[in-house]
Short mmCIF file of C-alpha atoms in Angstrom, two decimals:
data_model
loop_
_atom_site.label_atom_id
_atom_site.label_comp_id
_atom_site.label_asym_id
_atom_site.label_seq_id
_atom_site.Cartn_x
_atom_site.Cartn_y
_atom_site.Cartn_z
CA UNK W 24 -6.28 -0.41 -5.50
CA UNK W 25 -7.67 2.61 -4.07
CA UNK W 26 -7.16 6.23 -5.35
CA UNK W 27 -8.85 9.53 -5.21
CA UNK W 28 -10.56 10.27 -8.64
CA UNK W 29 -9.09 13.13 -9.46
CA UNK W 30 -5.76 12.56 -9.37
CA UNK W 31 -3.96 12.15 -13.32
CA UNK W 32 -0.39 11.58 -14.78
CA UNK W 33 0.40 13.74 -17.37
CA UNK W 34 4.22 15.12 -18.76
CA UNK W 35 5.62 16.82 -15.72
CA UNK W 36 7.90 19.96 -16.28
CA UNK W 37 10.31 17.81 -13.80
CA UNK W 38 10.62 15.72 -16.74
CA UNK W 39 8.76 12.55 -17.72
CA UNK W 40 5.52 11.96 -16.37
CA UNK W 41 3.98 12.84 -13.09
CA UNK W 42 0.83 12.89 -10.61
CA UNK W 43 -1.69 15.84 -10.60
CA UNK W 44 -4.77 17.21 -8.97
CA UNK W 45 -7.58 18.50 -10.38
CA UNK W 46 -9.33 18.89 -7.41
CA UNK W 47 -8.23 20.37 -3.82
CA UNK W 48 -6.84 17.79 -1.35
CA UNK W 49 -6.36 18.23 2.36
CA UNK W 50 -3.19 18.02 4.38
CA UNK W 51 -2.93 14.28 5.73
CA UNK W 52 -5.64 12.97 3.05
CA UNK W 53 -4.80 9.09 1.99
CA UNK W 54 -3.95 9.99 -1.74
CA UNK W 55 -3.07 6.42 -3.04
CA UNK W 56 -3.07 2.79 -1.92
CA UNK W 57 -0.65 1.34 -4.32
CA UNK W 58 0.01 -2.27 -4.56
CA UNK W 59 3.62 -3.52 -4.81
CA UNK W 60 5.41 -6.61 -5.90
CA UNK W 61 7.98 -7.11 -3.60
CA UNK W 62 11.18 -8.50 -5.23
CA UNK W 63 13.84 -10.73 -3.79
CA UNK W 64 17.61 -9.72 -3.38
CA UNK W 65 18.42 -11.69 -6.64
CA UNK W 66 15.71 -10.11 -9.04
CA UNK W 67 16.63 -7.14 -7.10
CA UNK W 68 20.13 -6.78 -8.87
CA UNK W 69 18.35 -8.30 -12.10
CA UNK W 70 16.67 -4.57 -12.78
CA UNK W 71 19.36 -2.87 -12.17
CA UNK W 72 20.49 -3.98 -16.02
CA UNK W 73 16.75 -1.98 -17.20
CA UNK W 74 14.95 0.72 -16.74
CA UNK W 75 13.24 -0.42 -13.67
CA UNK W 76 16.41 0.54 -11.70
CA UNK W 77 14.84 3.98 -11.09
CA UNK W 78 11.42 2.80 -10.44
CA UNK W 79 11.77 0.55 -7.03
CA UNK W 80 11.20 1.49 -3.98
CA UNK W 81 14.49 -0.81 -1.22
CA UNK W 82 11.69 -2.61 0.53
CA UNK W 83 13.59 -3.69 3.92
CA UNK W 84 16.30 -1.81 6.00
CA UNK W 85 19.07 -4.39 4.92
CA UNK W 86 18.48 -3.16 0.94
CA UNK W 87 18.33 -6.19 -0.27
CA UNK W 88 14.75 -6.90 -1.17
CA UNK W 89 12.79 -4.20 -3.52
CA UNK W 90 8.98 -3.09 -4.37
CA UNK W 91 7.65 -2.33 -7.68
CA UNK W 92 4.74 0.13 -6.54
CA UNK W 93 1.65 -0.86 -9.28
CA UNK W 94 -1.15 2.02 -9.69
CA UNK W 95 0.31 5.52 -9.86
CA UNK W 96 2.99 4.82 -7.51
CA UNK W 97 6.28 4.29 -9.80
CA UNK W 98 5.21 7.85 -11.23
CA UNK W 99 5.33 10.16 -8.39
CA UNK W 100 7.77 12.75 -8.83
CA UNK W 101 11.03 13.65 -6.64
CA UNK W 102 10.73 16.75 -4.54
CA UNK W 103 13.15 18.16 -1.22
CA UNK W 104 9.79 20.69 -0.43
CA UNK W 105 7.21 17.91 -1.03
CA UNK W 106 3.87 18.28 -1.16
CA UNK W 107 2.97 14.63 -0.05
CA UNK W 108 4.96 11.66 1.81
CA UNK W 109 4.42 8.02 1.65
CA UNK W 110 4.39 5.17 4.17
CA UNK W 111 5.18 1.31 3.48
CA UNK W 112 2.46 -1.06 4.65
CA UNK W 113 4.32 -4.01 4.83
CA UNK W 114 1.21 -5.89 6.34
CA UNK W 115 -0.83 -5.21 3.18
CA UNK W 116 1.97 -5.29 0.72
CA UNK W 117 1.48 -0.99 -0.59
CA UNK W 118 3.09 2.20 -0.36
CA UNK W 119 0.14 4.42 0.97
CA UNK W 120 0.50 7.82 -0.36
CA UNK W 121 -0.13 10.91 1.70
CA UNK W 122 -0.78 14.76 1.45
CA UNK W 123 1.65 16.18 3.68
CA UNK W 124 0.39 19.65 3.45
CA UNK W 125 -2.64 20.93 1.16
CA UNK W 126 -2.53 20.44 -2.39
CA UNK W 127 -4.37 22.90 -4.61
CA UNK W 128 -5.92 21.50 -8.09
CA UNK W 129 -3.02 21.42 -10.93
CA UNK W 130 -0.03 20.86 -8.44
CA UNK W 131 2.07 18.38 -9.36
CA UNK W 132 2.26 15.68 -6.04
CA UNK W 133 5.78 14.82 -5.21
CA UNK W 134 7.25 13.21 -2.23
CA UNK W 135 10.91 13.00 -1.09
CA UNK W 136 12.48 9.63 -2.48
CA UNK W 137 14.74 9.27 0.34
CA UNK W 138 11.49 8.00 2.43
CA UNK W 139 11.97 10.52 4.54
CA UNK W 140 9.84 14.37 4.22
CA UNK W 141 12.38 16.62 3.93
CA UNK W 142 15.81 14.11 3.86
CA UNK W 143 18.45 16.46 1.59
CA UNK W 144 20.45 13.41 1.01
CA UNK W 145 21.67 13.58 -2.19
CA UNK W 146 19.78 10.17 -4.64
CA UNK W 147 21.28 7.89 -6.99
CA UNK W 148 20.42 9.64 -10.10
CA UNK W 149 22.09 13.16 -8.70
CA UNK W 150 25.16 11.44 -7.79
CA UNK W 151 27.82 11.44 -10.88
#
């Protein structure tokens, strides 16, 4: 797993936990490589009875096959303005996690969940 140093989780005023700075990072620096365990269609629907259901990233275009992201990467906050993006390396099994614009020390790093920057789709957990 490979991470800059000075990145920490701590309680995020978005609620729950989150990912900080404490140091200055540069638009387009690698943040995070973070392992996943990529899940088949059938342990897919198993997490959707637990808490993991909002902690997967969909892992193919079909939907049917899902990532638990090890290292930081289930804790990243949801932003529409992120500060960061991420990209899946499905080569070396990770969700590489990027600074999509400069990130002063003690921002909170979010990126979109929709996979896309700036994607105003309305997510699962908005939808009631």
């Amino acid at each position: 797993m490979q991470r800059l140093d000075f990145i920490y989780f701590k309680d995020s005023p978005k609620g729950g936990r989150g990912i900080f700075t404490a140091d200055y990072i540069p638009k387009d620096t690698l943040i995070e490589i973070c392992p996943v365990l990529v899940l088949s269609n059938e342990d897919r629907e198993k997490i959707h009875q637990t808490f993991l259901h909002d902690y997967y990233f969909l892992w193919d275009k079909e939907g049917k096959q899902a990532a638990i992201a090890l290292g930081y990467g289930s804790l990243y906050n949801h932003s529409y303005q992120p500060n960061a993006y991420y990209q899946m390396n499905k080569d070396g099994q990770s969700i590489d996690v990027y600074a999509g614009e400069d990130i002063e020390p003690g921002q909170e790093i979010c990126f979109n969940y929709n996979g896309q920057r700036f994607d105003d789709s309305p997510l699962w957990f908005e939808a009631k």
